[in-house]
XYZ file of C-alpha atoms in Angstrom:
703
model
C 113.992 47.975 -36.828
C 117.149 45.587 -35.457
C 115.533 46.085 -32.158
C 112.450 44.666 -33.214
C 113.826 42.054 -34.927
C 115.867 40.870 -32.182
C 112.501 40.894 -30.067
C 110.573 38.976 -32.521
C 113.211 36.164 -32.526
C 113.651 36.236 -28.763
C 109.994 35.811 -28.691
C 110.118 33.171 -30.875
C 112.982 31.072 -29.399
C 110.807 31.446 -25.984
C 107.783 30.308 -27.479
C 109.943 27.463 -29.090
C 111.002 26.645 -25.562
C 107.965 26.804 -23.699
C 106.587 24.163 -26.479
C 109.527 21.674 -25.679
C 109.304 22.101 -21.915
C 105.368 21.285 -22.126
C 105.894 18.594 -24.646
C 108.291 17.015 -22.208
C 106.413 17.532 -19.272
C 103.473 15.711 -21.429
C 105.407 12.849 -22.218
C 106.546 12.075 -18.856
C 103.249 12.383 -17.118
C 101.233 11.227 -19.860
C 103.528 9.821 -22.865
C 104.806 7.132 -20.809
C 101.931 5.744 -19.066
C 99.967 5.887 -22.293
C 102.666 4.338 -24.226
C 103.194 1.459 -21.689
C 99.412 0.863 -21.450
C 99.364 0.469 -25.252
C 102.097 -1.810 -25.257
C 100.349 -3.874 -22.791
C 97.291 -3.651 -24.611
C 99.095 -4.818 -27.557
C 100.549 -7.601 -25.886
C 97.140 -8.682 -24.781
C 95.627 -8.661 -28.164
C 98.680 -10.383 -29.301
C 98.595 -13.431 -26.730
C 95.131 -13.662 -26.926
C 95.052 -14.081 -30.587
C 98.044 -16.921 -30.180
C 96.238 -18.584 -26.930
C 93.138 -18.656 -29.254
C 94.861 -19.992 -32.539
C 96.411 -23.084 -30.254
C 93.290 -23.875 -28.842
C 91.402 -23.479 -31.962
C 93.806 -25.749 -33.594
C 94.148 -28.232 -31.077
C 90.124 -28.465 -30.603
C 89.778 -29.065 -34.315
C 92.268 -32.211 -34.347
C 90.769 -33.816 -31.298
C 87.038 -33.408 -31.967
C 87.853 -34.344 -35.331
C 89.180 -37.952 -33.708
C 86.303 -37.954 -31.428
C 83.859 -37.556 -34.480
C 85.516 -40.253 -36.432
C 85.508 -42.293 -33.077
C 81.755 -41.669 -32.494
C 80.822 -42.275 -36.117
C 82.858 -45.933 -35.446
C 80.627 -46.630 -32.069
C 77.050 -46.279 -34.463
C 77.767 -49.167 -36.745
C 75.851 -51.894 -35.905
C 78.874 -54.336 -35.386
C 79.375 -51.917 -32.378
C 75.655 -51.253 -31.656
C 75.327 -55.093 -30.995
C 78.582 -55.722 -29.312
C 79.581 -58.514 -31.949
C 83.180 -59.094 -31.049
C 84.221 -60.558 -34.320
C 82.663 -57.495 -36.463
C 83.980 -54.940 -34.307
C 87.379 -56.719 -34.524
C 87.092 -56.882 -38.395
C 85.898 -53.308 -38.488
C 88.862 -52.162 -36.672
C 91.351 -54.008 -39.281
C 89.212 -52.771 -42.198
C 88.969 -48.953 -41.310
C 92.407 -48.472 -40.853
C 91.762 -46.224 -37.691
C 95.512 -46.448 -36.347
C 97.185 -43.565 -37.468
C 100.309 -41.446 -36.457
C 97.872 -39.732 -33.807
C 95.849 -42.672 -32.530
C 98.363 -45.371 -31.117
C 95.773 -48.101 -30.285
C 92.071 -48.656 -29.911
C 90.253 -50.981 -27.760
C 86.062 -51.691 -26.659
C 84.601 -52.716 -23.289
C 81.605 -54.365 -22.777
C 78.918 -53.629 -19.984
C 80.898 -55.348 -17.225
C 83.845 -53.580 -17.721
C 86.088 -55.825 -19.452
C 88.001 -55.292 -22.883
C 86.690 -57.408 -25.294
C 88.537 -56.648 -28.334
C 90.992 -54.003 -30.111
C 94.458 -53.257 -31.686
C 96.230 -53.461 -28.039
C 98.816 -56.280 -28.223
C 97.859 -59.112 -25.588
C 94.424 -57.847 -25.293
C 93.436 -61.215 -23.337
C 95.506 -59.859 -20.244
C 93.231 -56.944 -20.117
C 90.333 -59.087 -20.722
C 90.923 -60.790 -17.432
C 89.960 -57.684 -15.326
C 86.898 -55.451 -14.788
C 87.588 -52.058 -14.957
C 84.041 -50.700 -14.386
C 85.721 -48.659 -11.391
C 87.714 -46.668 -13.396
C 87.014 -42.909 -14.759
C 87.300 -44.117 -18.397
C 84.672 -46.600 -18.370
C 82.396 -45.183 -15.382
C 81.738 -41.764 -17.003
C 81.227 -42.701 -20.341
C 79.013 -45.806 -19.565
C 77.178 -44.385 -16.478
C 76.499 -40.315 -17.771
C 76.863 -41.101 -21.768
C 79.287 -38.269 -21.876
C 82.847 -38.439 -24.049
C 85.983 -38.446 -21.453
C 89.264 -37.622 -21.980
C 91.599 -39.303 -19.897
C 94.570 -37.388 -18.081
C 97.769 -37.809 -20.342
C 100.323 -40.837 -19.185
C 104.271 -41.068 -19.620
C 105.002 -44.995 -21.395
C 108.777 -44.760 -20.883
C 108.836 -48.321 -22.761
C 107.515 -46.771 -26.059
C 108.645 -43.125 -24.942
C 105.562 -41.955 -25.550
C 102.748 -39.498 -24.173
C 99.245 -40.424 -24.608
C 95.727 -40.024 -23.218
C 92.529 -41.761 -23.876
C 89.184 -40.608 -25.631
C 86.358 -42.896 -24.064
C 82.903 -42.881 -26.083
C 80.021 -44.739 -25.150
C 78.323 -47.068 -27.317
C 74.804 -47.412 -27.544
C 72.375 -50.422 -28.704
C 69.577 -49.763 -31.185
C 67.260 -49.346 -28.475
C 69.192 -46.654 -26.555
C 70.810 -48.671 -24.124
C 74.629 -48.178 -23.434
C 76.305 -51.412 -23.915
C 80.257 -50.802 -24.107
C 82.723 -48.206 -24.254
C 84.977 -47.625 -27.137
C 88.617 -46.353 -26.145
C 91.085 -44.642 -28.505
C 94.576 -43.925 -27.267
C 95.888 -40.851 -28.481
C 99.575 -39.766 -29.332
C 100.415 -36.217 -28.131
C 103.515 -36.074 -29.955
C 102.145 -34.055 -32.709
C 100.315 -31.303 -30.050
C 103.801 -31.196 -28.459
C 105.336 -30.662 -31.538
C 102.974 -28.044 -32.810
C 103.654 -25.779 -29.402
C 107.336 -26.288 -29.524
C 107.424 -24.845 -33.218
C 104.871 -22.172 -32.505
C 106.220 -19.109 -33.739
C 106.021 -16.359 -30.796
C 107.691 -13.086 -30.034
C 110.953 -12.796 -28.513
C 110.797 -13.862 -24.684
C 107.239 -15.166 -25.169
C 106.442 -18.842 -24.258
C 103.137 -21.354 -24.527
C 102.301 -24.209 -22.619
C 99.392 -26.165 -22.311
C 98.562 -27.628 -19.158
C 96.091 -30.581 -18.190
C 93.106 -30.559 -15.424
C 95.979 -31.277 -12.812
C 98.125 -28.518 -13.744
C 100.558 -30.666 -15.060
C 102.447 -29.551 -18.616
C 101.875 -31.393 -21.401
C 103.739 -29.022 -23.964
C 105.509 -26.034 -23.530
C 107.438 -24.196 -26.322
C 110.567 -22.992 -24.226
C 111.340 -26.538 -22.283
C 112.000 -30.096 -23.859
C 109.971 -32.327 -21.658
C 111.617 -35.498 -22.908
C 114.655 -33.714 -21.218
C 113.646 -33.517 -17.770
C 115.314 -35.832 -15.210
C 111.910 -36.835 -13.564
C 110.169 -37.243 -16.916
C 108.216 -35.172 -19.842
C 105.053 -35.233 -17.368
C 106.979 -33.947 -13.904
C 106.587 -30.239 -14.568
C 103.289 -28.689 -13.311
C 102.186 -25.237 -12.414
C 100.572 -25.830 -9.121
C 99.398 -22.459 -8.030
C 96.282 -20.538 -7.025
C 95.612 -18.646 -10.006
C 96.430 -21.723 -12.344
C 93.999 -23.952 -10.360
C 91.394 -20.853 -10.693
C 91.886 -20.849 -14.269
C 91.326 -24.322 -14.807
C 88.204 -24.188 -12.447
C 86.650 -22.299 -14.910
C 86.655 -18.519 -12.838
C 86.265 -15.602 -14.820
C 88.493 -13.098 -12.706
C 92.333 -14.343 -13.403
C 94.880 -11.687 -13.147
C 96.975 -11.302 -16.290
C 99.933 -9.869 -14.366
C 101.125 -12.323 -11.650
C 104.492 -13.723 -10.148
C 106.183 -16.675 -10.516
C 109.940 -18.053 -10.313
C 110.754 -14.460 -9.280
C 109.446 -12.360 -11.720
C 106.529 -10.855 -12.745
C 104.622 -11.855 -15.837
C 101.954 -10.890 -18.281
C 99.622 -13.675 -19.646
C 96.722 -14.770 -21.932
C 94.760 -17.916 -20.760
C 92.086 -20.038 -22.573
C 90.868 -23.395 -22.344
C 90.499 -26.164 -24.942
C 86.799 -26.803 -25.240
C 87.468 -30.503 -26.057
C 89.349 -31.764 -22.943
C 89.047 -28.499 -20.730
C 92.664 -28.262 -20.578
C 94.409 -24.803 -20.176
C 96.624 -22.675 -22.685
C 98.924 -20.289 -21.193
C 100.803 -17.655 -23.282
C 102.867 -14.994 -20.979
C 106.081 -12.801 -21.283
C 108.342 -11.165 -18.681
C 106.533 -7.720 -17.549
C 110.355 -6.177 -18.113
C 110.648 -7.054 -21.545
C 107.316 -5.048 -22.374
C 108.258 -1.948 -20.628
C 111.976 -2.212 -22.322
C 110.512 -1.940 -25.607
C 108.233 0.768 -24.387
C 111.284 2.736 -22.771
C 113.525 2.641 -26.140
C 110.066 4.138 -28.041
C 109.764 6.677 -25.178
C 113.688 7.807 -25.663
C 113.180 7.800 -29.765
C 110.180 10.285 -29.362
C 112.285 12.735 -26.965
C 115.338 12.521 -29.192
C 112.972 13.024 -32.232
C 111.155 16.016 -30.505
C 114.219 17.967 -29.657
C 115.887 17.046 -32.967
C 112.642 18.225 -34.751
C 113.003 21.556 -32.318
C 116.490 22.646 -33.029
C 116.065 22.241 -36.787
C 112.725 23.806 -36.601
C 113.985 27.189 -34.853
C 117.208 27.218 -36.955
C 114.992 27.416 -40.320
C 112.619 29.815 -38.765
C 115.674 32.117 -37.707
C 117.139 31.653 -41.310
C 113.815 31.768 -43.323
C 111.699 34.500 -41.188
C 112.547 37.480 -43.721
C 111.317 35.635 -46.419
C 107.967 34.998 -45.337
C 106.468 37.194 -47.289
C 108.025 35.619 -50.152
C 107.239 32.587 -49.731
C 103.519 33.591 -49.149
C 103.525 35.195 -52.650
C 105.009 31.811 -54.109
C 102.079 30.138 -52.189
C 99.620 31.767 -53.820
C 101.263 31.622 -57.163
C 101.163 28.372 -56.675
C 97.657 28.058 -55.621
C 96.577 29.615 -58.848
C 98.346 27.543 -61.003
C 96.871 24.522 -58.945
C 93.664 26.008 -59.514
C 94.604 26.015 -63.353
C 95.577 22.779 -63.543
C 91.944 21.713 -62.101
C 90.455 23.848 -64.696
C 92.493 21.887 -67.281
C 91.877 18.541 -65.927
C 88.274 19.125 -65.414
C 88.142 20.132 -68.920
C 89.950 17.379 -70.558
C 87.931 14.955 -68.658
C 85.832 12.522 -69.958
C 82.951 12.843 -67.350
C 80.777 16.234 -67.100
C 82.029 17.543 -63.862
C 79.425 20.086 -62.156
C 80.335 22.098 -58.614
C 77.001 22.693 -56.640
C 75.614 24.554 -53.992
C 72.750 24.011 -52.151
C 71.710 22.066 -55.404
C 72.782 25.142 -57.499
C 75.330 24.782 -60.359
C 78.180 27.431 -59.663
C 80.690 25.579 -62.020
C 80.989 23.122 -64.666
C 83.386 21.785 -67.259
C 83.699 21.885 -71.082
C 82.470 18.111 -71.223
C 79.313 18.842 -69.430
C 77.870 21.160 -72.053
C 79.108 18.509 -74.683
C 77.383 16.109 -72.922
C 73.930 17.758 -71.926
C 73.842 20.276 -74.900
C 73.584 23.264 -73.103
C 76.107 26.118 -72.722
C 78.504 27.097 -70.074
C 76.075 30.141 -69.338
C 72.712 28.234 -69.461
C 74.066 25.786 -66.622
C 75.314 28.096 -64.704
C 72.337 28.606 -61.730
C 70.588 25.378 -62.919
C 69.357 23.217 -60.272
C 70.873 19.907 -60.336
C 67.826 17.644 -61.123
C 67.064 19.821 -64.153
C 69.145 17.760 -66.436
C 67.508 14.332 -64.590
C 64.676 12.263 -66.235
C 61.498 12.584 -64.035
C 61.714 8.991 -63.153
C 64.688 9.548 -61.702
C 64.752 12.998 -60.278
C 63.484 11.893 -56.645
C 66.531 9.502 -56.117
C 69.067 12.314 -57.335
C 67.379 15.220 -55.333
C 67.370 12.839 -52.268
C 71.187 11.687 -52.898
C 71.868 15.381 -53.275
C 70.344 17.025 -49.799
C 71.711 13.959 -48.208
C 75.346 14.187 -48.985
C 75.307 10.714 -50.728
C 79.108 10.126 -51.971
C 78.965 6.656 -53.421
C 78.667 6.116 -56.882
C 74.893 5.062 -58.279
C 73.205 5.037 -61.725
C 70.368 7.602 -62.994
C 68.725 8.597 -66.254
C 69.977 11.766 -67.363
C 68.171 14.135 -69.896
C 69.711 16.194 -72.641
C 68.631 19.774 -73.641
C 66.499 18.271 -76.836
C 65.003 15.758 -74.650
C 67.226 12.793 -75.509
C 67.750 10.113 -72.813
C 70.635 8.046 -71.469
C 71.887 5.988 -68.648
C 74.354 7.875 -66.461
C 76.618 7.328 -63.559
C 76.743 9.516 -60.536
C 79.420 10.106 -58.117
C 79.455 13.154 -55.827
C 81.856 14.451 -53.199
C 81.917 17.291 -50.823
C 85.013 19.602 -51.725
C 86.351 23.083 -50.555
C 86.168 25.269 -53.202
C 87.107 28.963 -52.908
C 86.686 28.747 -48.992
C 83.193 26.988 -48.830
C 82.108 23.254 -48.832
C 80.336 22.765 -52.331
C 79.321 19.310 -53.837
C 81.234 17.843 -57.085
C 79.768 15.849 -59.137
C 80.951 13.690 -62.232
C 78.562 12.055 -64.507
C 79.598 9.714 -66.922
C 77.694 8.380 -69.747
C 76.981 4.653 -69.334
C 74.679 3.625 -71.882
C 76.609 1.234 -73.837
C 77.738 -0.601 -70.460
C 73.977 -0.593 -69.830
C 73.276 -2.281 -73.070
C 76.169 -4.985 -72.721
C 74.409 -5.777 -69.361
C 71.180 -6.313 -70.784
C 72.669 -8.265 -74.066
C 74.234 -10.469 -70.950
C 71.220 -10.851 -69.255
C 69.475 -12.078 -72.226
C 72.275 -14.724 -73.091
C 71.465 -15.958 -69.614
C 67.869 -16.140 -70.518
C 68.614 -17.874 -73.595
C 70.789 -20.298 -71.994
C 68.215 -20.979 -69.199
C 65.478 -21.626 -71.979
C 67.586 -24.161 -74.067
C 69.037 -26.039 -70.715
C 66.121 -26.168 -68.731
C 63.912 -27.411 -71.269
C 66.439 -30.211 -72.708
C 65.084 -33.885 -72.115
C 69.345 -34.706 -71.047
C 70.553 -33.877 -67.813
C 72.628 -30.772 -68.147
C 75.352 -29.421 -65.748
C 78.403 -26.996 -64.802
C 80.639 -27.477 -62.369
C 83.204 -24.752 -61.382
C 86.911 -25.800 -60.470
C 86.154 -26.010 -56.774
C 83.921 -28.742 -57.711
C 80.789 -26.930 -57.117
C 77.524 -26.613 -59.133
C 76.762 -23.700 -60.774
C 74.356 -24.764 -62.929
C 72.410 -28.324 -63.349
C 69.433 -28.670 -65.291
C 66.024 -29.785 -64.008
C 65.831 -33.018 -66.171
C 67.784 -34.574 -63.322
C 65.022 -35.022 -61.283
C 63.234 -37.052 -63.913
C 66.493 -39.094 -64.441
C 67.646 -39.595 -61.029
C 64.729 -38.257 -58.773
C 66.615 -35.381 -56.885
C 65.687 -32.100 -57.602
C 68.588 -29.316 -58.724
C 68.631 -27.998 -55.210
C 69.804 -31.276 -53.749
C 72.561 -31.382 -56.008
C 73.749 -28.129 -55.154
C 73.175 -28.375 -51.246
C 75.293 -31.994 -51.615
C 77.944 -31.786 -53.460
C 78.833 -35.518 -53.314
C 75.317 -36.603 -53.935
C 76.207 -37.343 -57.774
C 79.116 -39.849 -56.707
C 77.110 -40.836 -53.926
C 74.226 -42.314 -56.455
C 76.735 -43.886 -58.547
C 76.234 -47.604 -58.646
C 78.999 -49.614 -56.322
C 80.436 -51.167 -59.166
C 81.236 -48.192 -61.080
C 82.303 -45.781 -58.491
C 85.970 -46.143 -59.386
C 85.529 -45.866 -63.008
C 83.108 -42.546 -62.111
C 85.817 -41.274 -59.767
C 88.778 -41.942 -62.181
C 86.867 -39.887 -64.950
C 85.982 -36.958 -62.796
C 89.711 -36.684 -61.593
C 90.909 -36.549 -65.356
C 88.078 -34.059 -66.689
C 89.286 -30.780 -65.070
C 92.526 -31.366 -67.101
C 91.287 -32.240 -70.776
C 90.717 -30.476 -73.574
C 88.558 -33.131 -75.853
C 85.175 -34.235 -75.334
C 85.351 -37.260 -73.157
C 82.577 -40.074 -72.774
C 81.744 -42.728 -70.386
C 79.081 -44.927 -69.885
C 77.799 -45.847 -66.088
C 75.129 -46.905 -63.459
C 73.352 -45.090 -60.921
C 70.848 -45.637 -58.032
C 67.940 -43.465 -58.388
C 66.165 -41.893 -55.347
C 63.184 -44.793 -55.580
C 66.206 -47.371 -55.608
C 65.721 -48.014 -59.347
C 69.244 -49.064 -61.348
C 69.592 -47.003 -64.645
C 72.445 -46.681 -67.041
C 73.614 -43.261 -67.829
C 75.473 -42.068 -71.113
C 77.972 -39.160 -69.986
C 79.953 -36.733 -72.110
C 81.590 -33.792 -70.346
C 84.365 -31.298 -71.864
C 86.440 -28.657 -69.823
C 85.179 -24.981 -70.457
C 87.562 -22.075 -71.007
C 87.059 -18.217 -71.335
C 88.778 -15.764 -73.893
C 91.575 -15.618 -71.602
C 92.445 -19.031 -71.664
C 91.438 -19.291 -67.968
C 89.530 -23.080 -66.621
C 85.719 -22.111 -65.834
C 85.049 -25.586 -64.834
C 83.525 -28.801 -66.777
C 80.123 -28.981 -68.663
C 78.525 -31.930 -68.781
C 75.768 -33.888 -70.354
C 73.887 -37.123 -68.753
C 71.351 -39.012 -70.992
C 69.323 -42.280 -69.433
C 70.516 -45.061 -71.672
C 68.782 -47.945 -69.744
C 66.464 -48.845 -72.611
C 69.302 -49.216 -75.017
C 71.670 -51.108 -72.296
C 68.705 -53.516 -71.429
C 68.625 -54.329 -75.667
C 72.650 -54.808 -75.591
C 72.232 -57.259 -72.715
C 69.144 -59.110 -74.201
C 71.548 -59.909 -77.359
C 74.540 -60.890 -75.481
C 72.483 -63.207 -73.325
C 71.070 -64.612 -76.320
C 74.727 -64.934 -77.975
C 75.655 -66.884 -75.115
C 72.670 -69.301 -75.582
C 73.223 -69.994 -79.026
C 76.984 -70.639 -78.421
C 75.672 -73.172 -75.654
C 73.493 -75.110 -78.487
C 76.670 -75.103 -81.025
C 77.801 -77.680 -78.464
C 75.339 -80.064 -78.113
C 75.041 -83.253 -79.977
C 74.481 -83.813 -83.937
C 70.878 -84.328 -82.694
C 70.553 -80.857 -82.291
C 72.090 -79.428 -85.388
C 68.921 -79.226 -87.044
C 67.195 -77.221 -84.291
C 70.050 -75.062 -84.284
C 69.996 -74.163 -87.972
C 66.600 -72.509 -87.096
C 67.896 -70.781 -84.443
C 70.751 -69.015 -86.670
C 67.890 -67.251 -88.990
C 66.792 -66.006 -85.543
C 70.595 -64.860 -84.824
C 70.583 -63.083 -87.991
C 67.598 -61.109 -87.683
C 68.865 -60.230 -84.096
C 72.468 -59.201 -85.662
C 70.490 -56.763 -87.642
C 68.658 -55.233 -84.720
C 72.053 -55.096 -82.950
C 73.511 -53.102 -86.178
C 70.162 -50.938 -86.045
C 70.535 -50.410 -82.221
C 74.499 -49.212 -82.470
C 73.167 -47.014 -85.335
C 70.701 -45.329 -83.256
C 73.559 -45.033 -80.503
C 75.774 -43.227 -82.643
C 72.950 -40.970 -83.924
C 71.800 -40.458 -80.339
C 75.763 -39.476 -79.084
C 76.128 -37.297 -81.932
C 72.510 -35.398 -80.995
C 74.226 -35.263 -77.457
C 77.012 -33.449 -78.539
C 75.543 -31.084 -81.032
C 73.227 -29.960 -77.860
C 76.166 -30.070 -75.704
C 78.058 -27.807 -77.778
C 74.912 -25.516 -78.372
C 74.672 -25.067 -74.800
C 78.314 -23.866 -74.877
C 77.417 -21.752 -77.961
C 75.065 -19.500 -75.214
C 77.999 -19.058 -73.040
C 80.708 -17.968 -75.366
C 78.606 -15.864 -78.157
C 79.073 -12.611 -77.399
C 75.285 -11.610 -79.718
C 72.457 -13.266 -81.167
C 73.376 -13.469 -84.441
C 76.753 -14.880 -83.782
C 74.288 -17.834 -81.632
C 71.696 -18.398 -84.420
C 75.086 -19.055 -87.033
C 76.531 -21.477 -84.681
C 73.001 -23.032 -84.021
C 72.490 -23.374 -87.401
C 76.071 -24.755 -88.367
C 75.633 -27.508 -85.112
C 72.020 -28.797 -86.413
C 73.527 -28.945 -90.136
C 75.830 -31.818 -88.937
C 72.750 -34.122 -88.301
C 69.764 -32.872 -90.309
C 69.715 -30.894 -93.590
C 69.389 -27.405 -93.023
C 69.395 -25.789 -96.513
C 66.066 -24.279 -96.136
C 66.106 -23.086 -92.277
C 65.182 -20.198 -89.927
C 64.389 -18.911 -86.027
C 61.047 -17.665 -85.426
C 60.254 -15.373 -82.694
C 56.562 -14.706 -81.873
C 54.936 -11.358 -80.435
C 51.909 -12.084 -79.042
C 50.577 -8.197 -78.810
C 51.205 -7.944 -82.398
C 50.393 -11.628 -83.560
C 53.762 -11.410 -85.740
C 56.368 -14.038 -86.230
C 59.703 -12.484 -86.910
C 62.513 -13.973 -88.624
C 66.070 -12.967 -87.112
C 67.787 -15.648 -88.842
C 66.230 -16.932 -92.211
C 68.119 -19.211 -94.926
C 66.340 -20.464 -98.180
C 67.193 -21.238 -101.646
C 64.435 -19.357 -103.294
C 62.728 -16.666 -100.694
C 63.760 -13.806 -98.107
C 61.433 -12.962 -95.375
C 61.995 -11.248 -92.487
C 58.194 -11.562 -90.623
C 54.923 -12.594 -91.633
C 51.208 -13.102 -89.528
C 51.089 -16.189 -87.431
C 47.585 -16.828 -88.581
C 47.196 -20.216 -88.949
C 50.348 -21.033 -89.965
C 52.351 -24.338 -88.968
C 54.986 -22.360 -87.546
C 52.411 -20.566 -84.591
C 50.598 -24.033 -84.420
C 53.963 -25.502 -83.206
C 54.292 -22.471 -80.887
C 50.835 -22.971 -79.572
C 50.661 -26.642 -78.867
C 54.248 -26.510 -77.536
C 54.957 -29.491 -79.531
C 57.297 -30.478 -82.047
C 55.850 -31.275 -85.674
C 57.244 -33.354 -88.634
C 55.363 -32.256 -91.563
C 55.676 -34.684 -94.595
C 54.152 -34.124 -97.885
C 51.322 -36.695 -97.308
């Protein structure tokens, strides 16, 4: 027996030795090259991402400035080459910023005619028609980016963006030139977070280094633009050739680089790292792997020798643990709130206690049943298809109990190894309550749209990101613009506000998200047809039950007629004031006018009363709209509506009526009366049916 044990141990040690040697051979001939290739591939992905990110950020900045200059070139003053107008526009636009150092305009002859450059008159004496910054945009109609230049007096590196100026007829009449300070671009590249030994730089079309992450260009003896990368592969890269080597040698070392071009200026972005830096990391990783393998081999060998005689005992413990695991699985299965089925080829082979409770079948009855036997007819095809296809995502279907009753269930199936074979484990959860809640939510949304869509006022809801969640169709009647136009153009509402009222509107809108109380203002708008209208605006911040800001609900009413009446009264008052200042002979005539003024004052008080009533009605409609969102049941909603209406009319005798066209019956989900108690009645020729049939309001009096 001892001899056999020794032979067994010798074979085991020999096996581990062979495995270790084989592993080391694989590492030498496959592992090291693989690790190095992975490092190089990761380096490529990393550096490509950096190069693309730098290029994308710079393109965004340059294109933003280019677009700004292009928009300026289309202004009437520039199209007409009106020097005074252009000069005024440059001053008013405040175009000069940290990035734009200067801006100038050249006419069709190539002369500078105006700009923000000091002593522009010195440049106006010369003709620059042969210079690329004029000839390319003027003759070819293209935007031109000049080469960077260093201005020692100002310690400034800059280049120019040259935009062609076209007249209304499409003829080119000049060039708009903006000088851009490159300090920000240089700073971005210098501060860009890079891994150890990596550098990034930007080179111009001539190979001049414009920015470098590892070199202070301003500290160069010959100036910041004195460094160039004038080599064949760089020129090939700048010329747009695709087959550029990623590995190259310069300055006595091998480098691995990534290259991309700026779409705006066609300048190059280079990110590179010494190859020895990449390989040194892979060598460290390789040594760690070899050390780890040897350590694992020694530990495994010791453990194997020590515990070889206890394999049988460990196996027995494993079997006991497996049995305990199965017992725990059965216990968890039985206490689960979901019904759980194990099925093989669609046939039930195991089920938990909850399955019997949920479907009404005993355990023995469930065994052998096909999966679709507990499914309602309209869902059988869906469930059968999901079982046969092995579908493993949750889905909803209608289940059927033993007594024939039905419920909405959420089904979720997974393939699981059970007793040595793959079976489908399906959990079923009763989601009837959730479905009812979803239907109630859908009904609440329909009620909201029913109330909001048919109100005469222009209702809307804006989220905290200043985007329209809802806008009622009445906006088109008031402004001429449809709801879709407001949603597609978030700034449309501000753009149609009368220029004299824009600041009032912006200040109100800025503060609206921070206020909890209702806020109201009056302002004017310009409709789509060019008509000027007065708007009575009221809004309030909306919060959910957890206090989270959901945005602002607003209501706009056309108060143009009221405003016109107020203006007439004011004009009349001013006219009377002038009449009081006339001579003694006109006093008698003034007394007659005072009588008219008294009548006008009465009308004014009536207008003010009507205005207050209109504002109160608007507030009630606004509160009802909010109630549609915040209430959780129809009963709660009807009570809230009753309370709001009671503030403006007598609701002692009050009810809601719902008409069923199939039965011609009117039901009363909410009824309040001093004498009667009614839940429904035939529609017939009742006044209620008349209002529903004609879709018109009716004020019924005793007469």
